[in-house]
Amino acid sequence: RLIPKVLKVVNRAGLMFDDSELFLGPSGRALKAEFKDNFRNISRIMDCTGCEKCRLWGKTQTLGLATALKALFSYPDRAFRGRFTSLDFKRNEVVALITTYFQFSRSLDAIEMFRGMYQNIVTDWRASQASLLPEK
């Protein structure tokens, strides 16, 4: 149920960037390989984290981002045809992708909440400053 809603929102947002040009050019293959290596390095760094919970969340979110990039860059548009098969993604990749999407959604909600709180503080401050001005 959630995926069709997400796709509607994405379609309304329109084209944010043209991913077809991201790894083009003479250094495209090297850049793509470097990108993959950086994700592996982040995952290795997470292994050194002492906190089990932090390690789990860090590795899950790294895998979720890697899965999103896999979906984005592994298939040429003409070969994709709008469908993935169950063989394209492992179960843990799908779980990590959905979990990461959820965490990003919560983060965006928090940003909106903090914006509102900041706006209230600014409004209150301006009102207090206006009350300090001498009346004419």
mmCIF file of N, CA and C in Angstrom:
data_model
loop_
_atom_site.group_PDB
_atom_site.id
_atom_site.type_symbol
_atom_site.label_atom_id
_atom_site.label_comp_id
_atom_site.label_asym_id
_atom_site.label_seq_id
_atom_site.Cartn_x
_atom_site.Cartn_y
_atom_site.Cartn_z
ATOM 1 N N ARG A 1 0.820 -1.204 0.000
ATOM 2 C CA ARG A 1 0.000 0.000 0.000
ATOM 3 C C ARG A 1 0.857 1.259 0.000
ATOM 4 N N LEU A 2 1.961 1.217 0.708
ATOM 5 C CA LEU A 2 2.807 2.391 0.834
ATOM 6 C C LEU A 2 3.531 2.730 -0.468
ATOM 7 N N ILE A 3 3.985 1.720 -1.184
ATOM 8 C CA ILE A 3 4.784 1.950 -2.390
ATOM 9 C C ILE A 3 4.018 2.751 -3.439
ATOM 10 N N PRO A 4 2.745 2.435 -3.751
ATOM 11 C CA PRO A 4 2.028 3.275 -4.727
ATOM 12 C C PRO A 4 1.905 4.732 -4.286
ATOM 13 N N LYS A 5 1.723 4.960 -2.982
ATOM 14 C CA LYS A 5 1.657 6.335 -2.479
ATOM 15 C C LYS A 5 2.986 7.048 -2.683
ATOM 16 N N VAL A 6 4.071 6.340 -2.390
ATOM 17 C CA VAL A 6 5.405 6.923 -2.572
ATOM 18 C C VAL A 6 5.621 7.269 -4.040
ATOM 19 N N LEU A 7 5.258 6.366 -4.921
ATOM 20 C CA LEU A 7 5.450 6.610 -6.353
ATOM 21 C C LEU A 7 4.635 7.800 -6.846
ATOM 22 N N LYS A 8 3.438 7.993 -6.306
ATOM 23 C CA LYS A 8 2.632 9.165 -6.673
ATOM 24 C C LYS A 8 3.340 10.454 -6.266
ATOM 25 N N VAL A 9 3.876 10.477 -5.045
ATOM 26 C CA VAL A 9 4.588 11.660 -4.564
ATOM 27 C C VAL A 9 5.820 11.921 -5.427
ATOM 28 N N VAL A 10 6.539 10.868 -5.756
ATOM 29 C CA VAL A 10 7.740 11.008 -6.586
ATOM 30 C C VAL A 10 7.366 11.535 -7.962
ATOM 31 N N ASN A 11 6.304 11.008 -8.546
ATOM 32 C CA ASN A 11 5.878 11.479 -9.871
ATOM 33 C C ASN A 11 5.456 12.942 -9.843
ATOM 34 N N ARG A 12 4.808 13.378 -8.757
ATOM 35 C CA ARG A 12 4.417 14.779 -8.627
ATOM 36 C C ARG A 12 5.627 15.692 -8.509
ATOM 37 N N ALA A 13 6.682 15.187 -7.874
ATOM 38 C CA ALA A 13 7.883 16.007 -7.669
ATOM 39 C C ALA A 13 8.611 16.264 -8.979
ATOM 40 N N GLY A 14 8.481 15.371 -9.932
ATOM 41 C CA GLY A 14 9.142 15.562 -11.214
ATOM 42 C C GLY A 14 10.595 15.122 -11.164
ATOM 43 N N LEU A 15 11.288 15.399 -12.253
ATOM 44 C CA LEU A 15 12.681 15.000 -12.393
ATOM 45 C C LEU A 15 13.569 15.913 -11.567
ATOM 46 N N MET A 16 14.218 15.355 -10.544
ATOM 47 C CA MET A 16 15.089 16.140 -9.673
ATOM 48 C C MET A 16 16.473 16.303 -10.284
ATOM 49 N N PHE A 17 16.991 15.242 -10.838
ATOM 50 C CA PHE A 17 18.277 15.288 -11.516
ATOM 51 C C PHE A 17 18.296 14.191 -12.559
ATOM 52 N N ASP A 18 19.173 14.335 -13.527
ATOM 53 C CA ASP A 18 19.265 13.347 -14.594
ATOM 54 C C ASP A 18 20.358 12.350 -14.238
ATOM 55 N N ASP A 19 19.954 11.212 -13.678
ATOM 56 C CA ASP A 19 20.921 10.211 -13.242
ATOM 57 C C ASP A 19 21.607 9.517 -14.410
ATOM 58 N N SER A 20 21.056 9.637 -15.610
ATOM 59 C CA SER A 20 21.669 8.975 -16.759
ATOM 60 C C SER A 20 23.025 9.589 -17.100
ATOM 61 N N GLU A 21 23.285 10.795 -16.636
ATOM 62 C CA GLU A 21 24.549 11.461 -16.946
ATOM 63 C C GLU A 21 25.551 11.407 -15.801
ATOM 64 N N LEU A 22 25.186 10.759 -14.715
ATOM 65 C CA LEU A 22 26.015 10.801 -13.521
ATOM 66 C C LEU A 22 27.375 10.137 -13.697
ATOM 67 N N PHE A 23 27.414 8.975 -14.307
ATOM 68 C CA PHE A 23 28.682 8.257 -14.443
ATOM 69 C C PHE A 23 29.159 8.206 -15.888
ATOM 70 N N LEU A 24 28.804 9.211 -16.669
ATOM 71 C CA LEU A 24 29.280 9.290 -18.044
ATOM 72 C C LEU A 24 30.625 10.000 -18.087
ATOM 73 N N GLY A 25 31.242 9.957 -19.215
ATOM 74 C CA GLY A 25 32.511 10.650 -19.389
ATOM 75 C C GLY A 25 33.684 9.718 -19.207
ATOM 76 N N PRO A 26 34.870 10.248 -19.406
ATOM 77 C CA PRO A 26 36.072 9.403 -19.356
ATOM 78 C C PRO A 26 36.339 8.792 -17.984
ATOM 79 N N SER A 27 35.938 9.446 -16.925
ATOM 80 C CA SER A 27 36.208 8.908 -15.580
ATOM 81 C C SER A 27 34.965 8.276 -14.961
ATOM 82 N N GLY A 28 33.929 8.015 -15.750
ATOM 83 C CA GLY A 28 32.671 7.489 -15.238
ATOM 84 C C GLY A 28 32.789 6.154 -14.544
ATOM 85 N N ARG A 29 33.484 5.218 -15.176
ATOM 86 C CA ARG A 29 33.628 3.884 -14.561
ATOM 87 C C ARG A 29 34.426 3.949 -13.267
ATOM 88 N N ALA A 30 35.491 4.734 -13.281
ATOM 89 C CA ALA A 30 36.312 4.870 -12.080
ATOM 90 C C ALA A 30 35.511 5.517 -10.959
ATOM 91 N N LEU A 31 34.698 6.517 -11.294
ATOM 92 C CA LEU A 31 33.873 7.194 -10.291
ATOM 93 C C LEU A 31 32.851 6.234 -9.696
ATOM 94 N N LYS A 32 32.244 5.415 -10.542
ATOM 95 C CA LYS A 32 31.264 4.442 -10.059
ATOM 96 C C LYS A 32 31.933 3.422 -9.128
ATOM 97 N N ALA A 33 33.114 2.951 -9.500
ATOM 98 C CA ALA A 33 33.849 2.004 -8.650
ATOM 99 C C ALA A 33 34.241 2.656 -7.327
ATOM 100 N N GLU A 34 34.646 3.921 -7.373
ATOM 101 C CA GLU A 34 35.003 4.641 -6.157
ATOM 102 C C GLU A 34 33.794 4.800 -5.242
ATOM 103 N N PHE A 35 32.645 5.061 -5.848
ATOM 104 C CA PHE A 35 31.393 5.185 -5.110
ATOM 105 C C PHE A 35 31.109 3.896 -4.348
ATOM 106 N N LYS A 36 31.213 2.764 -5.034
ATOM 107 C CA LYS A 36 30.962 1.461 -4.409
ATOM 108 C C LYS A 36 31.963 1.197 -3.293
ATOM 109 N N ASP A 37 33.227 1.498 -3.554
ATOM 110 C CA ASP A 37 34.255 1.288 -2.529
ATOM 111 C C ASP A 37 33.993 2.122 -1.283
ATOM 112 N N ASN A 38 33.530 3.350 -1.467
ATOM 113 C CA ASN A 38 33.231 4.207 -0.319
ATOM 114 C C ASN A 38 32.113 3.626 0.531
ATOM 115 N N PHE A 39 31.102 3.044 -0.101
ATOM 116 C CA PHE A 39 30.026 2.415 0.668
ATOM 117 C C PHE A 39 30.546 1.204 1.435
ATOM 118 N N ARG A 40 31.414 0.437 0.811
ATOM 119 C CA ARG A 40 32.002 -0.711 1.522
ATOM 120 C C ARG A 40 32.841 -0.237 2.709
ATOM 121 N N ASN A 41 33.590 0.834 2.509
ATOM 122 C CA ASN A 41 34.413 1.374 3.595
ATOM 123 C C ASN A 41 33.560 1.858 4.760
ATOM 124 N N ILE A 42 32.449 2.504 4.455
ATOM 125 C CA ILE A 42 31.549 2.966 5.518
ATOM 126 C C ILE A 42 31.041 1.767 6.311
ATOM 127 N N SER A 43 30.695 0.706 5.610
ATOM 128 C CA SER A 43 30.216 -0.498 6.288
ATOM 129 C C SER A 43 31.308 -1.101 7.162
ATOM 130 N N ARG A 44 32.551 -1.090 6.691
ATOM 131 C CA ARG A 44 33.671 -1.605 7.497
ATOM 132 C C ARG A 44 33.902 -0.737 8.723
ATOM 133 N N ILE A 45 33.763 0.561 8.565
ATOM 134 C CA ILE A 45 33.925 1.475 9.703
ATOM 135 C C ILE A 45 32.868 1.171 10.764
ATOM 136 N N MET A 46 31.659 0.853 10.307
ATOM 137 C CA MET A 46 30.579 0.529 11.246
ATOM 138 C C MET A 46 30.932 -0.705 12.084
ATOM 139 N N ASP A 47 31.737 -1.610 11.528
ATOM 140 C CA ASP A 47 32.143 -2.795 12.287
ATOM 141 C C ASP A 47 32.962 -2.422 13.516
ATOM 142 N N CYS A 48 33.630 -1.263 13.462
ATOM 143 C CA CYS A 48 34.479 -0.822 14.571
ATOM 144 C C CYS A 48 33.697 -0.077 15.652
ATOM 145 N N THR A 49 32.442 0.209 15.399
ATOM 146 C CA THR A 49 31.630 0.936 16.364
ATOM 147 C C THR A 49 31.334 0.033 17.558
ATOM 148 N N GLY A 50 31.575 0.539 18.762
ATOM 149 C CA GLY A 50 31.392 -0.259 19.965
ATOM 150 C C GLY A 50 29.944 -0.525 20.324
ATOM 151 N N CYS A 51 29.078 0.407 20.025
ATOM 152 C CA CYS A 51 27.669 0.276 20.385
ATOM 153 C C CYS A 51 26.957 -0.619 19.368
ATOM 154 N N GLU A 52 26.384 -1.715 19.847
ATOM 155 C CA GLU A 52 25.701 -2.666 18.966
ATOM 156 C C GLU A 52 24.533 -2.014 18.215
ATOM 157 N N LYS A 53 23.769 -1.202 18.931
ATOM 158 C CA LYS A 53 22.605 -0.557 18.323
ATOM 159 C C LYS A 53 23.049 0.421 17.231
ATOM 160 N N CYS A 54 24.078 1.194 17.505
ATOM 161 C CA CYS A 54 24.593 2.147 16.512
ATOM 162 C C CYS A 54 25.130 1.421 15.293
ATOM 163 N N ARG A 55 25.820 0.311 15.531
ATOM 164 C CA ARG A 55 26.360 -0.484 14.432
ATOM 165 C C ARG A 55 25.232 -1.020 13.556
ATOM 166 N N LEU A 56 24.199 -1.558 14.194
ATOM 167 C CA LEU A 56 23.070 -2.112 13.448
ATOM 168 C C LEU A 56 22.397 -1.038 12.600
ATOM 169 N N TRP A 57 22.081 0.109 13.213
ATOM 170 C CA TRP A 57 21.408 1.171 12.474
ATOM 171 C C TRP A 57 22.291 1.729 11.363
ATOM 172 N N GLY A 58 23.568 1.895 11.667
ATOM 173 C CA GLY A 58 24.484 2.421 10.653
ATOM 174 C C GLY A 58 24.613 1.497 9.464
ATOM 175 N N LYS A 59 24.772 0.211 9.727
ATOM 176 C CA LYS A 59 24.906 -0.748 8.634
ATOM 177 C C LYS A 59 23.593 -0.890 7.868
ATOM 178 N N THR A 60 22.470 -0.839 8.567
ATOM 179 C CA THR A 60 21.171 -0.938 7.894
ATOM 180 C C THR A 60 20.957 0.251 6.967
ATOM 181 N N GLN A 61 21.255 1.438 7.456
ATOM 182 C CA GLN A 61 21.049 2.615 6.618
ATOM 183 C C GLN A 61 22.035 2.655 5.455
ATOM 184 N N THR A 62 23.247 2.212 5.671
ATOM 185 C CA THR A 62 24.218 2.145 4.583
ATOM 186 C C THR A 62 23.741 1.163 3.517
ATOM 187 N N LEU A 63 23.252 0.004 3.952
ATOM 188 C CA LEU A 63 22.723 -0.982 3.003
ATOM 189 C C LEU A 63 21.483 -0.435 2.292
ATOM 190 N N GLY A 64 20.641 0.298 3.013
ATOM 191 C CA GLY A 64 19.455 0.888 2.385
ATOM 192 C C GLY A 64 19.821 1.877 1.294
ATOM 193 N N LEU A 65 20.799 2.743 1.578
ATOM 194 C CA LEU A 65 21.259 3.695 0.556
ATOM 195 C C LEU A 65 21.912 2.968 -0.614
ATOM 196 N N ALA A 66 22.701 1.956 -0.319
ATOM 197 C CA ALA A 66 23.346 1.187 -1.383
ATOM 198 C C ALA A 66 22.306 0.491 -2.256
ATOM 199 N N THR A 67 21.236 -0.009 -1.646
ATOM 200 C CA THR A 67 20.170 -0.663 -2.406
ATOM 201 C C THR A 67 19.453 0.340 -3.300
ATOM 202 N N ALA A 68 19.218 1.536 -2.775
ATOM 203 C CA ALA A 68 18.588 2.575 -3.604
ATOM 204 C C ALA A 68 19.474 2.907 -4.796
ATOM 205 N N LEU A 69 20.766 3.020 -4.559
ATOM 206 C CA LEU A 69 21.690 3.298 -5.662
ATOM 207 C C LEU A 69 21.763 2.130 -6.636
ATOM 208 N N LYS A 70 21.669 0.917 -6.114
ATOM 209 C CA LYS A 70 21.645 -0.269 -6.971
ATOM 210 C C LYS A 70 20.431 -0.211 -7.901
ATOM 211 N N ALA A 71 19.282 0.136 -7.352
ATOM 212 C CA ALA A 71 18.071 0.245 -8.165
ATOM 213 C C ALA A 71 18.202 1.360 -9.194
ATOM 214 N N LEU A 72 18.867 2.429 -8.810
ATOM 215 C CA LEU A 72 18.995 3.589 -9.685
ATOM 216 C C LEU A 72 19.989 3.355 -10.812
ATOM 217 N N PHE A 73 21.110 2.711 -10.504
ATOM 218 C CA PHE A 73 22.197 2.652 -11.477
ATOM 219 C C PHE A 73 22.448 1.288 -12.111
ATOM 220 N N SER A 74 21.817 0.250 -11.652
ATOM 221 C CA SER A 74 22.125 -1.082 -12.180
ATOM 222 C C SER A 74 21.409 -1.408 -13.479
ATOM 223 N N TYR A 75 20.399 -0.666 -13.808
ATOM 224 C CA TYR A 75 19.595 -1.007 -14.968
ATOM 225 C C TYR A 75 19.514 0.166 -15.924
ATOM 226 N N PRO A 76 19.863 -0.062 -17.187
ATOM 227 C CA PRO A 76 19.614 1.003 -18.163
ATOM 228 C C PRO A 76 18.103 1.180 -18.294
ATOM 229 N N ASP A 77 17.657 2.392 -18.561
ATOM 230 C CA ASP A 77 16.215 2.671 -18.628
ATOM 231 C C ASP A 77 15.490 1.729 -19.582
ATOM 232 N N ARG A 78 16.100 1.430 -20.702
ATOM 233 C CA ARG A 78 15.417 0.575 -21.685
ATOM 234 C C ARG A 78 15.285 -0.869 -21.195
ATOM 235 N N ALA A 79 16.179 -1.301 -20.280
ATOM 236 C CA ALA A 79 16.119 -2.676 -19.782
ATOM 237 C C ALA A 79 15.232 -2.798 -18.549
ATOM 238 N N PHE A 80 15.004 -1.708 -17.868
ATOM 239 C CA PHE A 80 14.259 -1.749 -16.605
ATOM 240 C C PHE A 80 12.783 -2.037 -16.818
ATOM 241 N N ARG A 81 12.135 -1.282 -17.678
ATOM 242 C CA ARG A 81 10.710 -1.458 -18.003
ATOM 243 C C ARG A 81 9.795 -1.389 -16.772
ATOM 244 N N GLY A 82 10.229 -0.677 -15.733
ATOM 245 C CA GLY A 82 9.355 -0.409 -14.597
ATOM 246 C C GLY A 82 9.130 -1.545 -13.636
ATOM 247 N N ARG A 83 9.837 -2.650 -13.771
ATOM 248 C CA ARG A 83 9.612 -3.781 -12.869
ATOM 249 C C ARG A 83 10.927 -4.395 -12.432
ATOM 250 N N PHE A 84 10.974 -4.750 -11.173
ATOM 251 C CA PHE A 84 12.073 -5.537 -10.656
ATOM 252 C C PHE A 84 11.542 -6.934 -10.412
ATOM 253 N N THR A 85 12.402 -7.907 -10.493
ATOM 254 C CA THR A 85 11.988 -9.261 -10.145
ATOM 255 C C THR A 85 12.518 -9.567 -8.743
ATOM 256 N N SER A 86 12.017 -10.635 -8.179
ATOM 257 C CA SER A 86 12.460 -11.000 -6.833
ATOM 258 C C SER A 86 13.927 -11.409 -6.826
ATOM 259 N N LEU A 87 14.491 -11.711 -7.991
ATOM 260 C CA LEU A 87 15.897 -12.097 -8.058
ATOM 261 C C LEU A 87 16.824 -10.890 -8.045
ATOM 262 N N ASP A 88 16.286 -9.703 -8.273
ATOM 263 C CA ASP A 88 17.122 -8.511 -8.350
ATOM 264 C C ASP A 88 17.612 -8.039 -6.992
ATOM 265 N N PHE A 89 16.835 -8.273 -5.947
ATOM 266 C CA PHE A 89 17.180 -7.782 -4.619
ATOM 267 C C PHE A 89 17.041 -8.889 -3.587
ATOM 268 N N LYS A 90 17.977 -8.889 -2.654
ATOM 269 C CA LYS A 90 17.898 -9.834 -1.542
ATOM 270 C C LYS A 90 16.925 -9.285 -0.512
ATOM 271 N N ARG A 91 16.422 -10.176 0.311
ATOM 272 C CA ARG A 91 15.440 -9.784 1.325
ATOM 273 C C ARG A 91 15.989 -8.701 2.252
ATOM 274 N N ASN A 92 17.249 -8.846 2.694
ATOM 275 C CA ASN A 92 17.812 -7.863 3.612
ATOM 276 C C ASN A 92 17.990 -6.506 2.933
ATOM 277 N N GLU A 93 18.192 -6.487 1.617
ATOM 278 C CA GLU A 93 18.297 -5.220 0.895
ATOM 279 C C GLU A 93 16.949 -4.494 0.881
ATOM 280 N N VAL A 94 15.890 -5.242 0.647
ATOM 281 C CA VAL A 94 14.547 -4.644 0.618
ATOM 282 C C VAL A 94 14.179 -4.116 2.000
ATOM 283 N N VAL A 95 14.458 -4.910 3.029
ATOM 284 C CA VAL A 95 14.163 -4.477 4.400
ATOM 285 C C VAL A 95 14.969 -3.225 4.738
ATOM 286 N N ALA A 96 16.245 -3.214 4.390
ATOM 287 C CA ALA A 96 17.095 -2.050 4.670
ATOM 288 C C ALA A 96 16.618 -0.825 3.902
ATOM 289 N N LEU A 97 16.203 -1.010 2.664
ATOM 290 C CA LEU A 97 15.709 0.111 1.858
ATOM 291 C C LEU A 97 14.462 0.729 2.477
ATOM 292 N N ILE A 98 13.524 -0.097 2.874
ATOM 293 C CA ILE A 98 12.280 0.408 3.474
ATOM 294 C C ILE A 98 12.566 1.046 4.830
ATOM 295 N N THR A 99 13.435 0.434 5.619
ATOM 296 C CA THR A 99 13.800 0.995 6.923
ATOM 297 C C THR A 99 14.481 2.346 6.761
ATOM 298 N N THR A 100 15.378 2.455 5.800
ATOM 299 C CA THR A 100 16.080 3.716 5.542
ATOM 300 C C THR A 100 15.104 4.781 5.055
ATOM 301 N N TYR A 101 14.186 4.384 4.184
ATOM 302 C CA TYR A 101 13.153 5.317 3.717
ATOM 303 C C TYR A 101 12.347 5.838 4.906
ATOM 304 N N PHE A 102 11.983 4.946 5.816
ATOM 305 C CA PHE A 102 11.230 5.332 7.000
ATOM 306 C C PHE A 102 12.029 6.317 7.849
ATOM 307 N N GLN A 103 13.316 6.026 8.056
ATOM 308 C CA GLN A 103 14.148 6.914 8.869
ATOM 309 C C GLN A 103 14.298 8.289 8.225
ATOM 310 N N PHE A 104 14.493 8.327 6.912
ATOM 311 C CA PHE A 104 14.577 9.615 6.223
ATOM 312 C C PHE A 104 13.259 10.378 6.331
ATOM 313 N N SER A 105 12.149 9.663 6.227
ATOM 314 C CA SER A 105 10.833 10.303 6.353
ATOM 315 C C SER A 105 10.668 10.916 7.737
ATOM 316 N N ARG A 106 11.075 10.174 8.765
ATOM 317 C CA ARG A 106 11.003 10.710 10.130
ATOM 318 C C ARG A 106 11.908 11.917 10.293
ATOM 319 N N SER A 107 13.069 11.869 9.675
ATOM 320 C CA SER A 107 13.997 13.007 9.744
ATOM 321 C C SER A 107 13.385 14.239 9.090
ATOM 322 N N LEU A 108 12.737 14.059 7.959
ATOM 323 C CA LEU A 108 12.098 15.189 7.283
ATOM 324 C C LEU A 108 10.947 15.754 8.116
ATOM 325 N N ASP A 109 10.198 14.867 8.775
ATOM 326 C CA ASP A 109 9.144 15.331 9.679
ATOM 327 C C ASP A 109 9.737 16.146 10.823
ATOM 328 N N ALA A 110 10.864 15.678 11.362
ATOM 329 C CA ALA A 110 11.519 16.407 12.452
ATOM 330 C C ALA A 110 12.002 17.770 11.981
ATOM 331 N N ILE A 111 12.525 17.839 10.769
ATOM 332 C CA ILE A 111 12.975 19.123 10.221
ATOM 333 C C ILE A 111 11.804 20.095 10.144
ATOM 334 N N GLU A 112 10.673 19.635 9.678
ATOM 335 C CA GLU A 112 9.485 20.492 9.602
ATOM 336 C C GLU A 112 9.057 20.953 10.991
ATOM 337 N N MET A 113 9.117 20.056 11.963
ATOM 338 C CA MET A 113 8.752 20.422 13.327
ATOM 339 C C MET A 113 9.710 21.492 13.860
ATOM 340 N N PHE A 114 11.026 21.291 13.641
ATOM 341 C CA PHE A 114 12.021 22.256 14.119
ATOM 342 C C PHE A 114 11.889 23.595 13.399
ATOM 343 N N ARG A 115 11.523 23.568 12.115
ATOM 344 C CA ARG A 115 11.293 24.823 11.395
ATOM 345 C C ARG A 115 10.163 25.608 12.044
ATOM 346 N N GLY A 116 9.089 24.900 12.376
ATOM 347 C CA GLY A 116 7.962 25.550 13.043
ATOM 348 C C GLY A 116 8.362 26.112 14.390
ATOM 349 N N MET A 117 9.138 25.348 15.163
ATOM 350 C CA MET A 117 9.596 25.824 16.465
ATOM 351 C C MET A 117 10.487 27.062 16.301
ATOM 352 N N TYR A 118 11.378 27.028 15.326
ATOM 353 C CA TYR A 118 12.265 28.161 15.072
ATOM 354 C C TYR A 118 11.450 29.390 14.663
ATOM 355 N N GLN A 119 10.472 29.168 13.805
ATOM 356 C CA GLN A 119 9.621 30.274 13.351
ATOM 357 C C GLN A 119 8.893 30.903 14.541
ATOM 358 N N ASN A 120 8.421 30.095 15.466
ATOM 359 C CA ASN A 120 7.757 30.602 16.671
ATOM 360 C C ASN A 120 8.716 31.415 17.532
ATOM 361 N N ILE A 121 9.942 30.927 17.673
ATOM 362 C CA ILE A 121 10.946 31.653 18.463
ATOM 363 C C ILE A 121 11.238 33.005 17.817
ATOM 364 N N VAL A 122 11.414 33.017 16.503
ATOM 365 C CA VAL A 122 11.704 34.269 15.793
ATOM 366 C C VAL A 122 10.539 35.238 15.930
ATOM 367 N N THR A 123 9.326 34.740 15.780
ATOM 368 C CA THR A 123 8.138 35.588 15.904
ATOM 369 C C THR A 123 8.047 36.180 17.310
ATOM 370 N N ASP A 124 8.247 35.335 18.328
ATOM 371 C CA ASP A 124 8.212 35.814 19.711
ATOM 372 C C ASP A 124 9.309 36.840 19.974
ATOM 373 N N TRP A 125 10.504 36.602 19.453
ATOM 374 C CA TRP A 125 11.622 37.521 19.650
ATOM 375 C C TRP A 125 11.323 38.869 19.005
ATOM 376 N N ARG A 126 10.792 38.826 17.779
ATOM 377 C CA ARG A 126 10.454 40.083 17.088
ATOM 378 C C ARG A 126 9.390 40.857 17.861
ATOM 379 N N ALA A 127 8.424 40.120 18.377
ATOM 380 C CA ALA A 127 7.366 40.781 19.159
ATOM 381 C C ALA A 127 7.954 41.413 20.425
ATOM 382 N N SER A 128 8.883 40.714 21.060
ATOM 383 C CA SER A 128 9.486 41.267 22.271
ATOM 384 C C SER A 128 10.355 42.481 21.936
ATOM 385 N N GLN A 129 11.018 42.462 20.805
ATOM 386 C CA GLN A 129 11.842 43.585 20.396
ATOM 387 C C GLN A 129 10.991 44.800 20.034
ATOM 388 N N ALA A 130 9.849 44.527 19.405
ATOM 389 C CA ALA A 130 8.937 45.621 19.039
ATOM 390 C C ALA A 130 8.360 46.277 20.288
ATOM 391 N N SER A 131 8.150 45.488 21.334
ATOM 392 C CA SER A 131 7.594 46.068 22.566
ATOM 393 C C SER A 131 8.622 46.939 23.315
ATOM 394 N N LEU A 132 9.891 46.755 23.008
ATOM 395 C CA LEU A 132 10.936 47.546 23.644
ATOM 396 C C LEU A 132 11.130 48.919 22.982
ATOM 397 N N LEU A 133 10.619 49.062 21.755
ATOM 398 C CA LEU A 133 10.786 50.320 21.046
ATOM 399 C C LEU A 133 9.901 51.385 21.674
ATOM 400 N N PRO A 134 10.402 52.623 21.742
ATOM 401 C CA PRO A 134 9.575 53.685 22.318
ATOM 402 C C PRO A 134 8.364 53.973 21.413
ATOM 403 N N GLU A 135 7.265 54.255 22.033
ATOM 404 C CA GLU A 135 6.058 54.568 21.273
ATOM 405 C C GLU A 135 6.154 55.969 20.705
ATOM 406 N N LYS A 136 5.540 56.182 19.569
ATOM 407 C CA LYS A 136 5.577 57.515 18.920
ATOM 408 C C LYS A 136 4.318 58.256 19.161
#
